Short mmCIF file of C-alpha atoms and ligand atoms in Angstrom, two decimals:
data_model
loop_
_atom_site.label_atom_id
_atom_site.label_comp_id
_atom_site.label_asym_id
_atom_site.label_seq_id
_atom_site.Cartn_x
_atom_site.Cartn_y
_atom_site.Cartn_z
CA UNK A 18 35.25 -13.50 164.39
CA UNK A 19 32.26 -11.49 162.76
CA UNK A 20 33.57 -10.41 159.01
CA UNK A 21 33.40 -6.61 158.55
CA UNK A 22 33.67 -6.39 154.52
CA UNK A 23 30.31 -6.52 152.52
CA UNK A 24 28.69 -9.05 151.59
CA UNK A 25 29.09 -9.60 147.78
CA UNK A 26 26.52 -10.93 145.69
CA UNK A 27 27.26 -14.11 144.02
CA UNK A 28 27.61 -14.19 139.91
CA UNK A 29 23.89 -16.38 139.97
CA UNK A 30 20.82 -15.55 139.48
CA UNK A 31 20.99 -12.44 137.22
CA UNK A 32 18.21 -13.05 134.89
CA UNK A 33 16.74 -16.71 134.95
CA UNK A 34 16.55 -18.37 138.80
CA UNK A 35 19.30 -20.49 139.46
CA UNK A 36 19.70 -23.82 141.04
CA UNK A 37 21.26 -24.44 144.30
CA UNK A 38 21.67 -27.93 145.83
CA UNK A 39 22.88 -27.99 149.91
CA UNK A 40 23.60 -31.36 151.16
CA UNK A 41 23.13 -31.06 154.87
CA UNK A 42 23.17 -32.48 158.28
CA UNK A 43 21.44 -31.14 161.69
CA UNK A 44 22.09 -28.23 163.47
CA UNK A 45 25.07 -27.20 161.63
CA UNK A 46 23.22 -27.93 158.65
CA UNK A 47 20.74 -25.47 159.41
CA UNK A 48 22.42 -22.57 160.44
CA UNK A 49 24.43 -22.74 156.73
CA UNK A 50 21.10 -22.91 155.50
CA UNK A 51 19.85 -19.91 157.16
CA UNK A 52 23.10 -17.99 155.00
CA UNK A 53 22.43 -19.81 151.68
CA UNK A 54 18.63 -18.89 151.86
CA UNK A 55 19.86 -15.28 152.43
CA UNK A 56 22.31 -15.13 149.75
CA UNK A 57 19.78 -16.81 146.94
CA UNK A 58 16.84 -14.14 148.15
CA UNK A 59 19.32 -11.60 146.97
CA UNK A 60 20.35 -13.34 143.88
CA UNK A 61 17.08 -14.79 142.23
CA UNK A 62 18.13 -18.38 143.13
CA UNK A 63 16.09 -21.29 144.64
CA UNK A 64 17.58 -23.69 146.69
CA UNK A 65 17.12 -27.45 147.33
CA UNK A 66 18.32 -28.75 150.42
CA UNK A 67 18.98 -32.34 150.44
CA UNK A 68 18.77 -33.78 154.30
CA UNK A 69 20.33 -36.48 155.95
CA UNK A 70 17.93 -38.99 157.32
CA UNK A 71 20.44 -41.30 158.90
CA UNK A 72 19.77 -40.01 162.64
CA UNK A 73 16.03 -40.88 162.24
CA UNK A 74 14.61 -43.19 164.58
CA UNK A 75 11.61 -45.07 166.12
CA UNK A 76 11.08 -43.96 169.88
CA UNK A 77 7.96 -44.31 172.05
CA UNK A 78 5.69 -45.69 168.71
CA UNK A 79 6.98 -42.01 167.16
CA UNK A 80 8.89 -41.66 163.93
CA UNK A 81 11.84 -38.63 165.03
CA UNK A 82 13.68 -36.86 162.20
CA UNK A 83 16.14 -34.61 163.97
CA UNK A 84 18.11 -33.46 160.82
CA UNK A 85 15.10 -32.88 159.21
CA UNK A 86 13.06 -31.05 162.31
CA UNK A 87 16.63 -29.36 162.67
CA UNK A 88 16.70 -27.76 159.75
CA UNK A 89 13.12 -26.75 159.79
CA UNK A 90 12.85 -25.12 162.89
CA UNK A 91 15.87 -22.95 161.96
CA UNK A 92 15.00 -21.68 159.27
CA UNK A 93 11.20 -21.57 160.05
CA UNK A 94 12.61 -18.96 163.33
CA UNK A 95 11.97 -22.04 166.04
CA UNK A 96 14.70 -23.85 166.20
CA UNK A 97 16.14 -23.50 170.53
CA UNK A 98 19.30 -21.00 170.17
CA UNK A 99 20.75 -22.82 173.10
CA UNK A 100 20.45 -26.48 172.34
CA UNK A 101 20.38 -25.82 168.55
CA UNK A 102 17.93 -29.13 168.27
CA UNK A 103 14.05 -28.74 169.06
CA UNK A 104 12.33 -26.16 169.95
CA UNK A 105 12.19 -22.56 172.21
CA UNK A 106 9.70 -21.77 174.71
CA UNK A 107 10.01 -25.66 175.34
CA UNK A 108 8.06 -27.62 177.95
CA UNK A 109 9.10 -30.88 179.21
CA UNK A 110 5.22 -32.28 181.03
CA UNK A 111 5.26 -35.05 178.66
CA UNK A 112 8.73 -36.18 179.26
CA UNK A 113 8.29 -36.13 183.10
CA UNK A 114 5.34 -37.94 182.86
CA UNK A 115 7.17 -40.86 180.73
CA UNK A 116 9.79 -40.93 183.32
CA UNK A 117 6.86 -41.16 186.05
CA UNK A 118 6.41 -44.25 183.68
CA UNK A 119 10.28 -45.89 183.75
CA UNK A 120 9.37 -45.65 179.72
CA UNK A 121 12.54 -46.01 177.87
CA UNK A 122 14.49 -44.82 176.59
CA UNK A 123 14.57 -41.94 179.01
CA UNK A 124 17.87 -40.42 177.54
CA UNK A 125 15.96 -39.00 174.73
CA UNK A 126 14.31 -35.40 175.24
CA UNK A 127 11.68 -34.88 174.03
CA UNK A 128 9.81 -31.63 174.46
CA UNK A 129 5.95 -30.97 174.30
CA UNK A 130 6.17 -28.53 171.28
CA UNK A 131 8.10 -30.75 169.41
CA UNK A 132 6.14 -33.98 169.94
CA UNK A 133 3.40 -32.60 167.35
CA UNK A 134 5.65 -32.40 164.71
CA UNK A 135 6.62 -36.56 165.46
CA UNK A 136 2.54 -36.97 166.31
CA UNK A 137 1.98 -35.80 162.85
CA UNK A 138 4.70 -37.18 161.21
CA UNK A 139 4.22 -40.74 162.61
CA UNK A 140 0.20 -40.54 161.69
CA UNK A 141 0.42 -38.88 158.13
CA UNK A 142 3.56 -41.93 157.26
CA UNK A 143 1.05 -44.50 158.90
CA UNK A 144 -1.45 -43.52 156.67
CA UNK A 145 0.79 -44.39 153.63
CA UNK A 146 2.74 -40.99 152.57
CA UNK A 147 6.08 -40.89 151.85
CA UNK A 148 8.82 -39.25 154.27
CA UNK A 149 8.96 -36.57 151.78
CA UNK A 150 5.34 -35.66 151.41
CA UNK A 151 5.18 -35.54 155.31
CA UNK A 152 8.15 -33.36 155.39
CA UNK A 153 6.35 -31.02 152.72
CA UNK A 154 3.21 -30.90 155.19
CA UNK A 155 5.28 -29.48 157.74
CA UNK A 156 6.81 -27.25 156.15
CA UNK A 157 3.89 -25.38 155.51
CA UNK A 158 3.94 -25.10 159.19
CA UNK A 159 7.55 -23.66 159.39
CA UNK A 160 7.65 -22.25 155.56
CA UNK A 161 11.41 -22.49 155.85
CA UNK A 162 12.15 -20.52 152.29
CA UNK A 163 13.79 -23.51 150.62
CA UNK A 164 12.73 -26.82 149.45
CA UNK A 165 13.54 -29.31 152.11
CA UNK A 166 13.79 -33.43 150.69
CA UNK A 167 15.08 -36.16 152.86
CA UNK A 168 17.66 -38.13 151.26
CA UNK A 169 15.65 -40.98 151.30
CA UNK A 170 11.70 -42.27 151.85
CA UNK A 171 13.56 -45.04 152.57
CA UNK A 172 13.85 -46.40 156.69
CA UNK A 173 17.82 -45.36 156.74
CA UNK A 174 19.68 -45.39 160.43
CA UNK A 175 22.92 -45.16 160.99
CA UNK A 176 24.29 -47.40 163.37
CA UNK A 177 27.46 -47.43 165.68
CA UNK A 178 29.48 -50.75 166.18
CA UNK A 179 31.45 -50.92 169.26
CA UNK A 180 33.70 -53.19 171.33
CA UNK A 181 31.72 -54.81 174.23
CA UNK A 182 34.07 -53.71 177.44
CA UNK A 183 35.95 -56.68 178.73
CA UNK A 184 35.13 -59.58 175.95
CA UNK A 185 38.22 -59.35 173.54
CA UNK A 186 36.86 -59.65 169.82
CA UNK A 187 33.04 -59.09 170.70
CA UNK A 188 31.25 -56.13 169.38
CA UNK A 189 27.85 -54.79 169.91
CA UNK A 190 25.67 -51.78 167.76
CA UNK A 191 23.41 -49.18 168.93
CA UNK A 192 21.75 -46.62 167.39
CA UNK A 193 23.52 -43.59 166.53
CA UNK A 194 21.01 -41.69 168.71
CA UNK A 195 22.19 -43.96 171.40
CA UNK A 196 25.62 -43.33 170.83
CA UNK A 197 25.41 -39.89 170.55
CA UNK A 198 23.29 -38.71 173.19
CA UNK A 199 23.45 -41.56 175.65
CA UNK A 200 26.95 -42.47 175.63
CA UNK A 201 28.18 -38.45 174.63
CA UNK A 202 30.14 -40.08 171.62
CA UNK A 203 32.94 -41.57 174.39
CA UNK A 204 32.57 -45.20 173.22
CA UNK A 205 35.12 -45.67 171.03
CA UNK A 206 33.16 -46.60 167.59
CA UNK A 207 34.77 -49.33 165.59
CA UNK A 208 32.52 -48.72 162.82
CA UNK A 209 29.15 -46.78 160.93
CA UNK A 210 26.56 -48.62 159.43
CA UNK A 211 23.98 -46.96 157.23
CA UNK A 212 21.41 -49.61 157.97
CA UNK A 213 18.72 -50.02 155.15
CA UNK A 214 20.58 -47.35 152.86
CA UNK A 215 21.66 -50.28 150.48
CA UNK A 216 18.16 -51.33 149.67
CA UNK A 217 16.73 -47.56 149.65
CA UNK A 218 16.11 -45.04 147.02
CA UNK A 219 16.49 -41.22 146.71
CA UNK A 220 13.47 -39.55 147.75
CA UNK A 221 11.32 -38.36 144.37
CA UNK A 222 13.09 -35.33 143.38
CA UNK A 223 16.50 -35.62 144.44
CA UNK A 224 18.19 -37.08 141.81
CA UNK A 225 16.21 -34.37 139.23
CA UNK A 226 17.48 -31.38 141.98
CA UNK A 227 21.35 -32.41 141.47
CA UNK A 228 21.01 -32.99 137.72
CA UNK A 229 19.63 -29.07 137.55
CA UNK A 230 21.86 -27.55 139.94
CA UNK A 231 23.81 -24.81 138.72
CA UNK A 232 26.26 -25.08 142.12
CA UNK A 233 26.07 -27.83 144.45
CA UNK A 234 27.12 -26.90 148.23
CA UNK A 235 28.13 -29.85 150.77
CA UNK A 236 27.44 -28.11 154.05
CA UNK A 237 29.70 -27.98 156.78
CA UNK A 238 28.32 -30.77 158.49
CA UNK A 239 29.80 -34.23 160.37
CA UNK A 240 31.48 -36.10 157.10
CA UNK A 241 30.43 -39.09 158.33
CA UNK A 242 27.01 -39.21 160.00
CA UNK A 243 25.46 -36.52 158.24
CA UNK A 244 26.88 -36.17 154.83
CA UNK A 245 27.56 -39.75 154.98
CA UNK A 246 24.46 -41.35 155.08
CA UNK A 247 23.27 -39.36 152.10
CA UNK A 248 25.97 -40.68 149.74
CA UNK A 249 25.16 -43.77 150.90
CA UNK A 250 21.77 -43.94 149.07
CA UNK A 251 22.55 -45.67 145.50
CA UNK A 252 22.13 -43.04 142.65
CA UNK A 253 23.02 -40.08 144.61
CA UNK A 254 26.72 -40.42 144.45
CA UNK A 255 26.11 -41.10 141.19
CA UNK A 256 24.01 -38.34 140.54
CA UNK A 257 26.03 -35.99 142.01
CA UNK A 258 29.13 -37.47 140.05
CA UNK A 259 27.70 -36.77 136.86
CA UNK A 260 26.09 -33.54 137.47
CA UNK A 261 27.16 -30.77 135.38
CA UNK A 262 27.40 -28.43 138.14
CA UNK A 263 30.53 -27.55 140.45
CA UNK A 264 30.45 -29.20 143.57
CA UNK A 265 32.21 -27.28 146.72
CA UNK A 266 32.52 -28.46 150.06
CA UNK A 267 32.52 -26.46 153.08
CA UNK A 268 35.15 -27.96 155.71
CA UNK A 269 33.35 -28.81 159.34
CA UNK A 270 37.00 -28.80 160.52
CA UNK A 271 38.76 -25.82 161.73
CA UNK A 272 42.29 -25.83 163.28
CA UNK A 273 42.29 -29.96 163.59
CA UNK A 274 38.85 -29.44 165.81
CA UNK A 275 34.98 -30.11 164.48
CA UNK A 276 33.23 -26.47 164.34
CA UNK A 277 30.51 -28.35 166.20
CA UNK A 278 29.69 -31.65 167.60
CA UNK A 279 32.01 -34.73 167.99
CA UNK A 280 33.07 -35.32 164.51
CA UNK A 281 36.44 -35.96 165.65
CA UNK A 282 35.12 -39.47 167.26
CA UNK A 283 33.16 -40.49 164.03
CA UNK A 284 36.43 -39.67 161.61
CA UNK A 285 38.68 -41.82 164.21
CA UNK A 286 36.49 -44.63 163.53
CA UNK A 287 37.36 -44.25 159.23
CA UNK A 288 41.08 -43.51 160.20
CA UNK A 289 40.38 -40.26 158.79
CA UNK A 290 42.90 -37.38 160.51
CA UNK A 291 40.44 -34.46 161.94
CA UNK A 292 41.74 -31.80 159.85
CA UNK A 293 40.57 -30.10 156.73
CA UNK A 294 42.80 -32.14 154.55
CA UNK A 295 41.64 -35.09 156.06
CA UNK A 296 37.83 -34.31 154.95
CA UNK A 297 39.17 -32.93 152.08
CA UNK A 298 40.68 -36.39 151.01
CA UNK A 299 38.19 -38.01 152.67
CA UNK A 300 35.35 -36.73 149.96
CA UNK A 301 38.10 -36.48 147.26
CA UNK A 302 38.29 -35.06 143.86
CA UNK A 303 35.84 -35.05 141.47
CA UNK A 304 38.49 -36.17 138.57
CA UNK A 305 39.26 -38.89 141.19
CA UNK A 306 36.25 -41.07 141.17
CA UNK A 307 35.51 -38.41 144.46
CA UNK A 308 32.98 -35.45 144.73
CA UNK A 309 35.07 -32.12 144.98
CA UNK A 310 35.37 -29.25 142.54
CA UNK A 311 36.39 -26.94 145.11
CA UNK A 312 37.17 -27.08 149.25
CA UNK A 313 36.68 -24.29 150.85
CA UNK A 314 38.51 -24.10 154.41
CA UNK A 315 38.89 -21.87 157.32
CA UNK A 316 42.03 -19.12 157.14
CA UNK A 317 43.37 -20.75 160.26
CA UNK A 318 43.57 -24.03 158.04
CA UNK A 319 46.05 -22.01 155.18
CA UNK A 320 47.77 -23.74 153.49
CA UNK A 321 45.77 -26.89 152.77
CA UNK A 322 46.07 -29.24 149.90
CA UNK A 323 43.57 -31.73 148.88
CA UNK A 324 44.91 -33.87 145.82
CA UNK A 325 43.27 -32.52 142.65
CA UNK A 326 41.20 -29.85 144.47
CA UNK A 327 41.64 -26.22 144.23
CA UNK A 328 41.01 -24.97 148.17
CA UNK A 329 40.21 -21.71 149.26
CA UNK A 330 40.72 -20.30 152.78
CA UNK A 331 38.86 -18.02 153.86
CA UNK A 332 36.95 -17.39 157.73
CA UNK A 333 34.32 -20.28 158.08
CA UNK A 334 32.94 -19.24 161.72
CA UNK A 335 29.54 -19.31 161.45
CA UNK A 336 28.77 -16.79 164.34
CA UNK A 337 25.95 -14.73 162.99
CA UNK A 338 23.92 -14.79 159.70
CA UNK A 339 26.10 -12.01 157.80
CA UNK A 340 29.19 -14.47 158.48
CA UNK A 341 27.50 -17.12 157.12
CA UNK A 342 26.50 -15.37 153.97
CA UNK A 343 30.02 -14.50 153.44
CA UNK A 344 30.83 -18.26 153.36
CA UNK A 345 28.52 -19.00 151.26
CA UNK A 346 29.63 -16.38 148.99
CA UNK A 347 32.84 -17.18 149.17
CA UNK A 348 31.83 -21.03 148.46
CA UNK A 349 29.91 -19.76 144.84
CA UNK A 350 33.07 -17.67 143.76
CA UNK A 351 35.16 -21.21 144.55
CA UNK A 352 32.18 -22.57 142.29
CA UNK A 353 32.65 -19.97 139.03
CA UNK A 354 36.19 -20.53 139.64
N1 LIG B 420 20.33 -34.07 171.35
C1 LIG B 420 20.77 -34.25 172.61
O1 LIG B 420 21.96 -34.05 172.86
N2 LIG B 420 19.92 -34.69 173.60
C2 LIG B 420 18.61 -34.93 173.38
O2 LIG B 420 17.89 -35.33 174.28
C3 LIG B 420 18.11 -34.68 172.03
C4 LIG B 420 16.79 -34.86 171.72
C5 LIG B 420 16.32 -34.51 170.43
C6 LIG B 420 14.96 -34.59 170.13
C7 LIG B 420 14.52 -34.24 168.89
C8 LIG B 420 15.43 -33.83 167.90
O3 LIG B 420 14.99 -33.48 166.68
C9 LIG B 420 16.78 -33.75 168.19
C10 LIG B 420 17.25 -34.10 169.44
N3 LIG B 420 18.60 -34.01 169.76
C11 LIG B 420 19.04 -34.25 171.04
C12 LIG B 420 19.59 -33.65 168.73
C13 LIG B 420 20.09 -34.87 167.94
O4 LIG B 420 20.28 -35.99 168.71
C14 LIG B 420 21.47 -34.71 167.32
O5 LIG B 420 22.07 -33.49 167.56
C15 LIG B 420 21.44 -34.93 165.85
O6 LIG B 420 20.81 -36.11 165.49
C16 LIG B 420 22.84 -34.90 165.27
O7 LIG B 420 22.73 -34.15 164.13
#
């Protein structure tokens, strides 16, 4: 439900500009974004949003960075309201003409506006810059407001093991894209691999963002294919772990359900219950060897306990912009305790 009290202005900001740090996913991702970026305008504060580049993939000779094109296109005013991924006022020519072609895969759309963000991507990475230089290019396109770094310049996909249907014991992977779109989530994943995310480095500037945070905000996004994938990267756990900032999470779980998407399927696969607690736990405390100095979850979800972690219930429907700044608010009072 919209929130009717005011929006309060966070205790940030006041005099020198303050540090935020959002660790974010997709779609989901985005629209939080679109309420943080509100809520530092008001308060002085620049934000750094660190994005998950676990989704990425290779299609049709293109290099496709959903998470990353996600959260540009929101908050650069293009992002589809509908879909939520690519872009509106979408045309589909190209697409009909690959399927004129048989070209696989044909499960992935891809519109006509969109394909010049991969075009540009795939030539200016081909021609030797880094993922995060590229995404710095387009953002002059979108000017999103915030300061958008992959996790990683570093090839990371995440990757969905599965049981092969009627050989006991055997298991195949696909790509999470594959999974996800192809497949709607349904096969029943055994396992997530963060392929390459072992060997890769944070993308120049991350680890510096998280040591100068004043407040670090894990967006509502999936735990475990979005959020995931970025604590995967060696030194950013690490980084965040020793970062003198608070660290609140945002729960992506409201009432046992995911507020978007099919992050029910990908917590099965950990043995991870789809509730708030169960993220909660999942990303642990902070004293704990875990990440959490705060968990903020939905009103529907009080009481919840997360070992160590002081929660805070409050409404976490994102349905407009004002809602979302009111979550976000609520997420730095959490942080200044
Ligand atoms: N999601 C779909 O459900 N179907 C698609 O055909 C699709 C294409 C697509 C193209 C570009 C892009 O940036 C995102 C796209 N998405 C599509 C969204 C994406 O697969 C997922 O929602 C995210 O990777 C999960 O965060």
């Amino acid at each position: 439900m919209p929130r009717s009290r005011p929006v309060m202005r966070p205790r940030m900001g006041k005099d020198s500009p303050m540090n935020l740090v959002v660790l974010a996913g997709g779609v989901g991702g985005g629209r939080f974004l679109l309420g943080v970026r509100a809520v530092a305008q008001a308060a002085n504060t620049q934000v750094t949003a660190i994005v998950n580049t676990g989704d990425d993939v290779w299609l049709h000779g293109l290099r496709i960075c959903p998470d990353l094109d996600s959260v540009l296109y929101t908050l650069g005013g293009g992002a589809d309201p509908a879909r939520g991924w690519g872009l509106r006022d979408e045309t589909w020519t190209v697409l009909e003409e690959l399927a004129a072609y048989q070209a696989e895969p044909s499960w992935f759309g891809l519109g006509d506006r969109d394909l010049a963000a991969h075009l540009v991507r795939t030539g200016l990475l081909a021609r030797g810059l880094g993922l995060s230089d590229v995404t710095e290019f387009l953002c002059r396109r979108w000017r999103p407001g915030v300061r958008l770094l992959p996790a990683s310049d570093d090839g990371i996909e995440t990757h969905v093991v599965v049981a092969v249907e009627g050989r006991a014991g055997e298991t195949r992977r696909l790509h999470f894209q594959e999974w996800w779109i192809r497949h709607g989530a349904r096969l029943p994943a055994l396992r997530f691999d963060y392929v390459g995310a072992e060997e890769a480095a944070p993308a120049p500037g991350v680890p510096e963002a998280i040591a100068a945070a004043d407040v670090v905000l894990i967006a509502p996004s999936n735990p475990v294919v979005s959020i995931g994938p970025i604590l995967a990267v060696p030194g950013i756990r690490e980084a965040l772990r020793r970062c003198p900032a608070p660290i609140i999470g945002i729960s992506p779980i409201i009432s046992g359900a995911p507020v978007r998407g099919m992050a029910d399927r990908c917590l099965a696969a950990l043995g991870v219950p789809c509730s708030a607690a169960g993220v909660g736990e999942l990303l642990g405390a902070r004293r704990n060897g875990g990440l959490l100095d705060g968990w903020l979850v939905d009103s529907a979800d009080d009481p919840t306990t997360v070992r160590d972690v002081p929660v805070l219930a409050r409404p976490l429907w994102m349905t407009d912009e004002a809602a979302t700044q009111a979550i976000v608010v609520d997420a730095l009072a959490l942080a200044h305790g």
